[in-house]
Amino acid sequence: MGSDPLSQNLVRAAGNAWWMGSAGGLPRLTNFIDGGSFRTTFLGPSATQRFDHVSVDGLDAVNLSGPRADVFIAGAPPHQILRVHLKHGVVVDGISDADLRFGNFDKDFGIAAPGAVIDFSNLSTLPPVYTVVSVDTTGCGSPCAVSAVLKNLGGMGGAKAASTVTFTMSDSASGRVVGSCQAQVKPDVGYNATTTVGCTISNLSGQPANAAIVTATADNPGRA
């Protein structure tokens, strides 16, 4: 997402929901997580010294040391890898000066894909994101009836509250606010569709409508 107002408005509407970004490359770390590559990189001829009965987090371990790293393997079966400490200046899979600890073997972490994920490449997965297209003041007298055409740049579901539009009347000369009113957007409309909302600005204290400017601002609460 960009830093322009529209992009930031879409991000605010997403709230704390899970959302998908652009696909990006992740480090593969082949030499650390692939068995064959790990053995070639750190074990066998790559390990030049062995130290028995060293401790790693209170567990008895064997330290197989080589020019690339110190590899600590559990002394008891099934001899799992407990720690890999890279030697200073060594770079493996783009990582340097690493001290990696291994644990929770064969554990199911219970990680599940979240539901109702927002996909910014498909804006209809967003909650409503209304923007003001135009403001109509032709019905403005005393009191002053105003309306606005809105366009929904998002979808229809998942918002924590209804979107609202605030109409503000300001004196055209001084900029002083002389009145306002607010309207909820109900019912919602689908992606890229338009709708009209309106309300009445009262208590204008004799302010002539032709000497004032009316603006409308949409507030989209987004997801919880």
Coordinates of N, CA and C in Angstrom, one line a residue:
M1 N 0.8 -1.2 0.0 CA 0.0 0.0 0.0 C 0.9 1.2 0.0
G2 N 0.4 2.3 -0.6 CA 1.1 3.5 -0.7 C 0.9 4.5 0.5
S3 N 1.5 5.6 0.4 CA 1.3 6.6 1.5 C 0.3 7.7 1.1
D4 N -0.4 7.6 -0.1 CA -1.4 8.5 -0.5 C -2.6 8.4 0.4
P5 N -3.5 9.4 0.5 CA -4.7 9.4 1.4 C -5.6 8.2 1.1
L6 N -5.8 7.9 -0.1 CA -6.7 6.8 -0.4 C -6.2 5.5 0.1
S7 N -4.9 5.2 -0.1 CA -4.3 4.0 0.4 C -4.4 3.9 1.9
Q8 N -4.1 5.0 2.6 CA -4.1 5.1 4.0 C -5.5 4.9 4.6
N9 N -6.5 5.4 3.8 CA -7.9 5.2 4.2 C -8.3 3.7 4.2
L10 N -7.8 3.0 3.1 CA -8.1 1.6 3.0 C -7.4 0.8 4.2
V11 N -6.2 1.2 4.5 CA -5.5 0.5 5.6 C -6.3 0.8 6.9
R12 N -6.7 2.0 7.2 CA -7.5 2.3 8.4 C -8.8 1.5 8.5
A13 N -9.4 1.3 7.3 CA -10.7 0.5 7.3 C -10.4 -0.9 7.6
A14 N -9.2 -1.4 7.3 CA -8.9 -2.8 7.6 C -8.8 -3.1 9.1
G15 N -8.5 -2.0 9.9 CA -8.4 -2.2 11.3 C -7.4 -3.2 11.7
N16 N -7.7 -4.1 12.7 CA -6.8 -5.1 13.2 C -7.1 -6.5 12.5
A17 N -7.8 -6.5 11.3 CA -8.1 -7.7 10.6 C -6.8 -8.2 9.9
W18 N -6.8 -9.5 9.7 CA -5.8 -10.1 8.9 C -5.9 -9.6 7.4
W19 N -4.8 -9.3 6.8 CA -4.9 -8.9 5.4 C -3.7 -9.4 4.6
M20 N -3.9 -9.6 3.3 CA -2.9 -10.1 2.4 C -2.1 -9.0 1.8
G21 N -0.8 -9.1 1.7 CA 0.0 -8.1 1.0 C 0.5 -8.7 -0.3
S22 N 1.4 -8.0 -0.9 CA 2.0 -8.6 -2.2 C 2.9 -9.7 -1.8
A23 N 2.9 -10.7 -2.7 CA 3.8 -11.9 -2.5 C 5.3 -11.4 -2.5
G24 N 6.0 -12.0 -1.6 CA 7.5 -11.6 -1.6 C 8.3 -12.9 -1.3
G25 N 9.6 -12.8 -1.7 CA 10.4 -13.9 -1.5 C 10.9 -14.0 0.0
L26 N 10.9 -15.2 0.5 CA 11.3 -15.5 1.9 C 12.6 -16.3 1.8
P27 N 13.5 -16.0 2.8 CA 14.7 -16.8 2.9 C 14.5 -18.3 3.0
R28 N 15.2 -19.1 2.2 CA 14.9 -20.5 2.2 C 15.7 -21.3 3.4
L29 N 16.8 -20.7 3.7 CA 17.6 -21.3 4.8 C 17.9 -22.8 4.6
T30 N 18.2 -23.2 3.4 CA 18.3 -24.6 3.0 C 19.4 -25.3 3.9
N31 N 20.5 -24.6 4.1 CA 21.6 -25.3 4.8 C 21.3 -25.5 6.3
F32 N 20.2 -24.9 6.8 CA 19.8 -25.0 8.2 C 18.7 -26.0 8.4
I33 N 17.8 -26.2 7.4 CA 16.6 -26.9 7.6 C 16.5 -28.2 6.7
D34 N 17.3 -28.3 5.7 CA 17.3 -29.5 4.8 C 18.4 -30.4 5.3
G35 N 18.0 -31.7 5.6 CA 18.9 -32.6 6.3 C 20.2 -32.8 5.5
G36 N 20.1 -33.1 4.2 CA 21.2 -33.3 3.4 C 22.2 -32.2 3.3
S37 N 21.6 -31.0 3.1 CA 22.4 -29.8 3.0 C 23.1 -29.5 4.4
F38 N 22.3 -29.7 5.5 CA 22.9 -29.5 6.8 C 24.1 -30.4 7.0
R39 N 24.0 -31.6 6.7 CA 25.1 -32.6 6.9 C 26.3 -32.1 6.1
T40 N 26.1 -31.7 4.8 CA 27.2 -31.3 4.0 C 27.9 -30.1 4.5
T41 N 27.1 -29.1 5.0 CA 27.6 -27.8 5.4 C 28.3 -27.9 6.8
F42 N 27.8 -28.7 7.7 CA 28.2 -28.6 9.1 C 28.8 -29.9 9.6
L43 N 28.4 -31.0 9.1 CA 28.8 -32.3 9.7 C 29.8 -33.1 8.8
G44 N 30.1 -34.3 9.1 CA 31.0 -35.1 8.3 C 32.4 -34.5 8.3
P45 N 33.0 -34.4 7.1 CA 34.3 -33.8 7.0 C 34.3 -32.3 7.4
S46 N 33.1 -31.7 7.4 CA 33.1 -30.3 7.8 C 33.3 -30.1 9.3
A47 N 33.1 -31.1 10.1 CA 33.3 -31.1 11.6 C 34.7 -31.7 11.9
T48 N 35.6 -30.9 12.4 CA 37.0 -31.3 12.6 C 37.3 -31.6 14.1
Q49 N 36.4 -31.2 15.0 CA 36.7 -31.5 16.4 C 35.4 -32.0 17.1
R50 N 35.5 -32.8 18.1 CA 34.4 -33.3 18.9 C 34.6 -33.1 20.4
F51 N 33.6 -32.6 21.0 CA 33.7 -32.4 22.5 C 32.4 -33.0 23.1
D52 N 32.6 -34.1 23.9 CA 31.5 -34.7 24.6 C 31.1 -34.1 25.9
H53 N 29.9 -34.4 26.3 CA 29.3 -34.0 27.6 C 29.4 -32.5 27.8
V54 N 29.0 -31.7 26.8 CA 28.8 -30.3 27.0 C 27.3 -30.1 27.3
S55 N 26.9 -29.0 27.9 CA 25.5 -28.7 28.3 C 24.9 -27.6 27.4
V56 N 23.7 -27.9 26.9 CA 22.9 -27.0 26.1 C 21.5 -26.9 26.8
D57 N 21.3 -25.8 27.5 CA 20.0 -25.6 28.2 C 19.7 -26.7 29.1
G58 N 20.8 -27.2 29.8 CA 20.7 -28.3 30.8 C 20.7 -29.7 30.2
L59 N 20.8 -29.8 28.9 CA 20.8 -31.2 28.3 C 22.2 -31.6 27.9
D60 N 22.5 -32.8 28.1 CA 23.8 -33.3 27.7 C 23.9 -33.4 26.2
A61 N 25.0 -32.8 25.7 CA 25.2 -32.7 24.2 C 26.6 -33.0 23.8
V62 N 26.7 -33.2 22.5 CA 28.0 -33.3 21.8 C 28.2 -32.1 20.9
N63 N 29.4 -31.5 21.1 CA 29.7 -30.4 20.2 C 30.6 -30.8 19.1
L64 N 30.1 -30.8 17.8 CA 30.9 -31.1 16.6 C 31.3 -29.7 16.0
S65 N 32.6 -29.4 16.1 CA 33.0 -28.1 15.8 C 33.8 -28.1 14.5
G66 N 33.6 -27.1 13.6 CA 34.2 -27.0 12.4 C 34.5 -25.6 12.1
P67 N 35.1 -25.3 10.9 CA 35.4 -23.9 10.5 C 34.2 -23.0 10.4
R68 N 33.0 -23.6 10.1 CA 31.9 -22.8 9.9 C 31.1 -22.6 11.2
A69 N 31.0 -23.6 12.0 CA 30.1 -23.5 13.2 C 30.4 -24.5 14.2
D70 N 29.9 -24.3 15.4 CA 29.8 -25.3 16.5 C 28.4 -25.8 16.4
V71 N 28.3 -27.1 16.2 CA 27.0 -27.8 16.2 C 26.8 -28.7 17.4
F72 N 25.7 -28.5 18.1 CA 25.5 -29.2 19.4 C 24.3 -30.2 19.1
I73 N 24.6 -31.5 19.3 CA 23.7 -32.5 19.1 C 23.4 -33.2 20.4
A74 N 22.1 -33.5 20.7 CA 21.8 -34.2 22.0 C 22.5 -35.5 22.1
G75 N 23.1 -35.8 23.3 CA 23.8 -37.0 23.6 C 22.9 -38.2 23.6
A76 N 21.6 -38.0 23.9 CA 20.7 -39.2 24.0 C 19.9 -39.3 22.7
P77 N 19.5 -40.5 22.4 CA 18.7 -40.7 21.2 C 17.4 -39.9 21.3
P78 N 16.8 -39.4 20.2 CA 17.3 -39.6 18.8 C 18.3 -38.6 18.3
H79 N 19.1 -38.1 19.2 CA 20.3 -37.2 18.9 C 19.8 -36.0 18.0
Q80 N 18.9 -35.3 18.6 CA 18.4 -34.1 17.8 C 19.4 -32.9 17.9
I81 N 19.3 -32.1 16.9 CA 20.1 -30.9 16.9 C 19.6 -29.9 17.9
L82 N 20.4 -29.4 18.8 CA 20.0 -28.5 19.9 C 20.5 -27.0 19.6
R83 N 21.6 -26.9 19.0 CA 22.1 -25.5 18.8 C 23.1 -25.5 17.6
V84 N 23.1 -24.4 16.9 CA 24.1 -24.1 15.8 C 24.6 -22.7 16.1
H85 N 25.9 -22.6 16.3 CA 26.5 -21.3 16.6 C 27.6 -21.0 15.5
L86 N 27.2 -20.1 14.6 CA 28.2 -19.8 13.5 C 29.4 -19.1 14.0
K87 N 30.5 -19.5 13.4 CA 31.8 -18.8 13.8 C 31.8 -17.4 13.2
H88 N 32.5 -16.5 13.9 CA 32.6 -15.1 13.5 C 33.1 -15.0 12.1
G89 N 32.4 -14.2 11.3 CA 32.7 -13.9 9.9 C 32.2 -14.9 8.9
V90 N 31.6 -16.0 9.4 CA 31.0 -17.0 8.5 C 29.6 -16.6 8.1
V91 N 29.3 -16.7 6.8 CA 28.0 -16.4 6.3 C 27.4 -17.7 5.7
V92 N 26.2 -18.1 6.1 CA 25.5 -19.3 5.6 C 24.1 -18.9 5.3
D93 N 23.6 -19.1 4.1 CA 22.3 -18.7 3.7 C 22.0 -17.2 4.0
G94 N 23.0 -16.4 3.8 CA 22.8 -15.0 4.1 C 22.8 -14.6 5.5
I95 N 23.1 -15.5 6.4 CA 23.1 -15.2 7.9 C 24.5 -15.3 8.4
S96 N 24.8 -14.3 9.3 CA 26.1 -14.3 9.9 C 26.0 -14.1 11.4
D97 N 27.0 -14.5 12.2 CA 27.0 -14.4 13.6 C 25.8 -14.9 14.3
A98 N 25.2 -16.0 13.8 CA 23.9 -16.5 14.3 C 24.2 -17.5 15.4
D99 N 23.3 -17.5 16.4 CA 23.3 -18.5 17.5 C 21.9 -19.1 17.5
L100 N 21.6 -20.2 16.8 CA 20.3 -20.7 16.7 C 20.1 -21.9 17.7
R101 N 18.9 -21.8 18.3 CA 18.5 -22.9 19.3 C 17.3 -23.6 18.7
F102 N 17.3 -25.0 18.8 CA 16.3 -25.8 18.2 C 15.5 -26.5 19.4
G103 N 14.2 -26.6 19.3 CA 13.4 -27.2 20.3 C 12.0 -27.5 19.8
N104 N 11.2 -28.0 20.7 CA 9.8 -28.4 20.4 C 9.7 -29.3 19.2
F105 N 10.5 -30.3 19.1 CA 10.5 -31.3 18.0 C 9.1 -32.0 18.0
D106 N 8.6 -32.2 16.8 CA 7.4 -33.0 16.5 C 6.2 -32.4 17.3
K107 N 6.2 -31.1 17.5 CA 5.1 -30.5 18.2 C 4.2 -29.8 17.2
D108 N 2.9 -30.0 17.4 CA 1.9 -29.4 16.6 C 1.5 -28.0 17.3
F109 N 1.9 -26.9 16.6 CA 1.7 -25.6 17.2 C 0.2 -25.1 17.0
G110 N -0.6 -25.9 16.3 CA -2.0 -25.5 16.2 C -2.2 -24.3 15.4
I111 N -1.3 -23.9 14.5 CA -1.5 -22.7 13.7 C -2.4 -23.0 12.6
A112 N -3.5 -22.2 12.5 CA -4.5 -22.3 11.5 C -4.6 -21.0 10.7
A113 N -4.9 -21.1 9.4 CA -5.1 -19.9 8.6 C -6.3 -19.1 9.1
P114 N -6.1 -17.8 9.3 CA -7.2 -17.0 9.8 C -8.4 -16.9 8.8
G115 N -9.6 -16.7 9.3 CA -10.7 -16.5 8.4 C -10.9 -15.0 8.1
A116 N -11.8 -14.8 7.1 CA -12.2 -13.4 6.7 C -11.0 -12.5 6.5
V117 N -10.0 -13.0 5.7 CA -8.8 -12.3 5.4 C -9.1 -11.2 4.3
I118 N -8.6 -10.0 4.5 CA -8.7 -8.9 3.6 C -7.7 -9.1 2.5
D119 N -8.1 -9.0 1.3 CA -7.2 -9.0 0.1 C -7.2 -7.7 -0.6
F120 N -6.1 -6.9 -0.5 CA -6.2 -5.6 -1.1 C -6.2 -5.6 -2.6
S121 N -5.9 -6.8 -3.2 CA -6.1 -6.8 -4.6 C -7.5 -7.1 -5.0
N122 N -8.4 -7.3 -4.0 CA -9.8 -7.5 -4.2 C -10.5 -6.7 -3.2
L123 N -10.8 -5.4 -3.4 CA -11.3 -4.5 -2.4 C -12.6 -4.8 -1.9
S124 N -13.4 -5.7 -2.6 CA -14.7 -6.1 -2.1 C -14.6 -6.9 -0.8
T125 N -13.4 -7.4 -0.4 CA -13.2 -8.1 0.8 C -13.0 -7.1 2.0
L126 N -13.0 -5.8 1.7 CA -12.9 -4.8 2.8 C -14.2 -4.5 3.4
P127 N -14.3 -4.0 4.6 CA -15.6 -3.3 5.0 C -15.8 -2.1 4.2
P128 N -17.0 -1.5 4.4 CA -17.3 -0.3 3.6 C -16.2 0.8 3.7
V129 N -15.9 1.4 2.6 CA -14.9 2.6 2.6 C -15.6 3.6 1.7
Y130 N -16.4 4.5 2.3 CA -17.1 5.5 1.5 C -16.3 6.7 1.3
T131 N -16.4 7.3 0.1 CA -15.7 8.6 -0.2 C -16.8 9.5 -0.8
V132 N -16.7 10.8 -0.6 CA -17.7 11.7 -1.0 C -17.4 12.1 -2.5
V133 N -18.5 11.9 -3.3 CA -18.4 12.2 -4.8 C -18.8 13.6 -5.0
S134 N -20.0 14.0 -4.4 CA -20.5 15.4 -4.6 C -21.4 15.7 -3.4
V135 N -21.6 17.0 -3.3 CA -22.5 17.6 -2.2 C -23.6 18.4 -2.9
D136 N -24.8 18.2 -2.5 CA -26.0 18.9 -3.0 C -26.6 19.8 -2.0
T137 N -26.6 21.1 -2.2 CA -27.1 22.1 -1.3 C -28.4 22.8 -1.9
T138 N -28.9 22.2 -2.9 CA -30.1 22.9 -3.6 C -31.3 23.0 -2.7
G139 N -31.3 22.1 -1.7 CA -32.5 22.1 -0.7 C -32.2 22.9 0.5
C140 N -31.1 23.7 0.5 CA -30.7 24.5 1.7 C -31.4 25.8 1.8
G141 N -32.3 25.9 2.8 CA -33.0 27.1 3.1 C -32.9 27.4 4.6
S142 N -34.0 27.5 5.2 CA -34.0 27.6 6.7 C -35.1 26.8 7.2
P143 N -34.9 25.5 7.7 CA -33.5 24.9 7.9 C -32.9 24.5 6.6
C144 N -31.6 24.0 6.6 CA -30.9 23.7 5.4 C -30.8 22.2 5.3
A145 N -31.4 21.7 4.2 CA -31.3 20.3 3.9 C -30.2 20.0 2.9
V146 N -29.3 19.2 3.3 CA -28.1 18.9 2.4 C -28.0 17.4 2.2
S147 N -27.4 17.0 1.1 CA -27.1 15.6 0.8 C -25.8 15.4 0.1
A148 N -25.4 14.2 0.0 CA -24.1 13.9 -0.6 C -24.2 12.5 -1.3
V149 N -23.6 12.5 -2.5 CA -23.4 11.2 -3.2 C -22.1 10.6 -2.7
L150 N -22.2 9.3 -2.3 CA -21.0 8.6 -1.8 C -20.7 7.4 -2.8
K151 N -19.5 7.0 -2.8 CA -19.0 5.9 -3.6 C -18.3 4.9 -2.6
N152 N -18.7 3.6 -2.6 CA -18.0 2.7 -1.8 C -16.8 2.0 -2.5
L153 N -15.6 2.3 -1.9 CA -14.4 1.7 -2.5 C -14.1 0.4 -1.8
G154 N -14.9 -0.1 -0.9 CA -14.7 -1.4 -0.2 C -15.9 -2.3 -0.5
G155 N -16.1 -3.2 0.5 CA -17.1 -4.2 0.4 C -18.3 -3.9 1.3
M156 N -19.0 -4.9 1.8 CA -20.2 -4.7 2.5 C -20.2 -5.2 3.9
G157 N -19.2 -6.0 4.3 CA -19.3 -6.7 5.6 C -18.2 -6.5 6.5
G158 N -18.4 -6.8 7.8 CA -17.3 -6.8 8.8 C -17.0 -5.5 9.5
A159 N -17.8 -4.4 9.2 CA -17.5 -3.2 9.9 C -18.0 -3.2 11.3
K160 N -17.3 -2.6 12.2 CA -17.7 -2.6 13.6 C -18.8 -1.6 13.9
A161 N -19.1 -0.7 13.0 CA -20.2 0.2 13.1 C -20.5 0.8 11.7
A162 N -21.7 1.5 11.6 CA -22.0 2.0 10.3 C -21.1 3.2 10.0
S163 N -20.9 3.5 8.7 CA -20.1 4.7 8.3 C -21.1 5.9 8.5
T164 N -20.5 7.0 8.7 CA -21.2 8.2 8.9 C -20.6 9.3 8.0
V165 N -21.5 10.3 7.7 CA -21.1 11.5 6.9 C -21.4 12.7 7.7
T166 N -20.4 13.6 7.9 CA -20.6 14.8 8.6 C -20.6 16.0 7.6
F167 N -21.8 16.7 7.6 CA -21.9 17.9 6.8 C -21.5 19.1 7.7
T168 N -20.7 20.0 7.2 CA -20.3 21.2 7.9 C -20.5 22.4 7.1
M169 N -21.2 23.4 7.6 CA -21.4 24.7 7.0 C -20.5 25.7 7.6
S170 N -19.7 26.4 6.7 CA -18.8 27.4 7.2 C -19.1 28.7 6.5
D171 N -18.8 29.8 7.2 CA -19.0 31.1 6.6 C -17.9 31.3 5.5
S172 N -18.3 31.7 4.3 CA -17.4 31.8 3.2 C -16.3 32.8 3.3
A173 N -16.6 33.8 4.2 CA -15.6 34.9 4.3 C -14.6 34.6 5.5
S174 N -15.2 34.2 6.6 CA -14.3 34.0 7.8 C -13.9 32.6 8.0
G175 N -14.6 31.6 7.4 CA -14.3 30.2 7.6 C -14.8 29.7 8.9
R176 N -15.6 30.5 9.6 CA -16.2 30.1 10.9 C -17.3 29.0 10.6
V177 N -17.3 28.0 11.4 CA -18.3 26.9 11.3 C -19.6 27.5 11.9
V178 N -20.7 27.4 11.2 CA -21.9 28.0 11.6 C -23.0 26.9 11.9
G179 N -22.7 25.7 11.4 CA -23.7 24.6 11.7 C -23.2 23.3 11.1
S180 N -23.8 22.2 11.6 CA -23.4 20.9 11.0 C -24.5 19.9 11.3
C181 N -24.4 18.8 10.6 CA -25.3 17.7 10.9 C -24.6 16.4 10.5
Q182 N -25.2 15.3 10.9 CA -24.5 14.0 10.6 C -25.5 12.9 10.2
A183 N -25.2 12.1 9.2 CA -26.1 11.0 8.8 C -25.3 9.7 8.7
Q184 N -26.0 8.6 9.0 CA -25.4 7.3 8.9 C -25.7 6.8 7.5
V185 N -24.8 5.9 7.0 CA -24.9 5.3 5.7 C -25.6 4.0 5.9
K186 N -26.9 3.9 5.6 CA -27.7 2.7 5.7 C -28.8 2.7 4.6
P187 N -28.9 1.5 4.0 CA -28.1 0.3 4.0 C -26.8 0.5 3.3
D188 N -25.8 -0.4 3.5 CA -24.6 -0.3 2.7 C -24.8 -0.7 1.3
V189 N -24.0 -0.3 0.4 CA -24.0 -0.7 -1.0 C -22.7 -1.4 -1.3
G190 N -22.7 -2.2 -2.4 CA -21.5 -3.0 -2.7 C -20.4 -2.2 -3.3
Y191 N -19.3 -2.9 -3.6 CA -18.1 -2.3 -4.1 C -18.3 -1.5 -5.4
N192 N -17.8 -0.3 -5.4 CA -17.9 0.6 -6.5 C -19.3 1.2 -6.8
A193 N -20.2 0.9 -5.9 CA -21.6 1.4 -6.1 C -21.7 2.7 -5.4
T194 N -22.8 3.5 -5.7 CA -23.0 4.8 -5.1 C -24.3 4.8 -4.3
T195 N -24.4 5.7 -3.4 CA -25.6 5.9 -2.6 C -25.6 7.3 -2.2
T196 N -26.8 7.8 -1.7 CA -27.0 9.2 -1.3 C -27.5 9.2 0.2
V197 N -26.9 10.1 1.0 CA -27.3 10.3 2.3 C -27.5 11.8 2.5
G198 N -28.3 12.2 3.5 CA -28.6 13.6 3.8 C -29.0 13.8 5.2
C199 N -29.0 15.1 5.6 CA -29.5 15.5 6.9 C -29.8 17.0 6.8
T200 N -30.3 17.5 7.9 CA -30.7 18.9 8.0 C -29.8 19.7 9.0
I201 N -29.3 20.8 8.5 CA -28.5 21.7 9.4 C -29.5 22.7 9.9
S202 N -29.7 22.8 11.2 CA -30.6 23.7 11.8 C -29.8 24.7 12.7
N203 N -30.6 25.6 13.3 CA -30.0 26.6 14.2 C -28.8 27.4 13.5
L204 N -29.1 28.0 12.3 CA -28.1 28.7 11.6 C -28.0 30.1 12.0
S205 N -28.8 30.6 12.9 CA -28.7 32.0 13.4 C -28.7 33.0 12.3
G206 N -29.6 32.8 11.3 CA -29.8 33.8 10.3 C -28.7 33.8 9.2
Q207 N -27.8 32.8 9.3 CA -26.7 32.8 8.2 C -27.3 32.5 6.9
P208 N -27.2 33.3 5.9 CA -27.7 33.1 4.5 C -27.0 31.9 3.9
A209 N -27.7 31.0 3.3 CA -27.1 29.8 2.7 C -26.1 30.2 1.5
N210 N -26.5 31.3 0.8 CA -25.6 31.6 -0.3 C -24.3 32.3 0.1
A211 N -24.2 32.5 1.4 CA -22.9 33.1 1.9 C -22.1 32.1 2.7
A212 N -22.4 30.8 2.5 CA -21.7 29.7 3.2 C -21.3 28.6 2.3
I213 N -20.4 27.8 2.8 CA -19.8 26.7 2.1 C -20.2 25.4 2.9
V214 N -20.7 24.4 2.2 CA -21.0 23.1 2.9 C -20.1 22.1 2.4
T215 N -19.4 21.4 3.3 CA -18.5 20.3 2.9 C -19.1 19.0 3.6
A216 N -18.7 17.9 3.1 CA -19.1 16.6 3.6 C -17.8 15.7 3.8
T217 N -17.7 15.0 4.9 CA -16.6 14.2 5.2 C -17.1 12.8 5.7
A218 N -16.7 11.7 5.1 CA -17.1 10.4 5.4 C -16.1 9.8 6.5
D219 N -16.7 9.1 7.5 CA -16.0 8.4 8.5 C -16.3 6.9 8.4
N220 N -15.3 6.1 8.1 CA -15.5 4.7 8.0 C -14.8 4.0 9.2
P221 N -15.6 3.4 10.1 CA -15.0 2.8 11.3 C -14.1 1.6 11.0
G222 N -14.3 0.9 9.9 CA -13.5 -0.3 9.6 C -13.8 -1.4 10.5
R223 N -12.9 -2.4 10.4 CA -13.1 -3.6 11.2 C -12.6 -3.4 12.7
A224 N -13.1 -4.2 13.6 CA -12.7 -4.1 15.0 C -11.3 -4.6 15.1

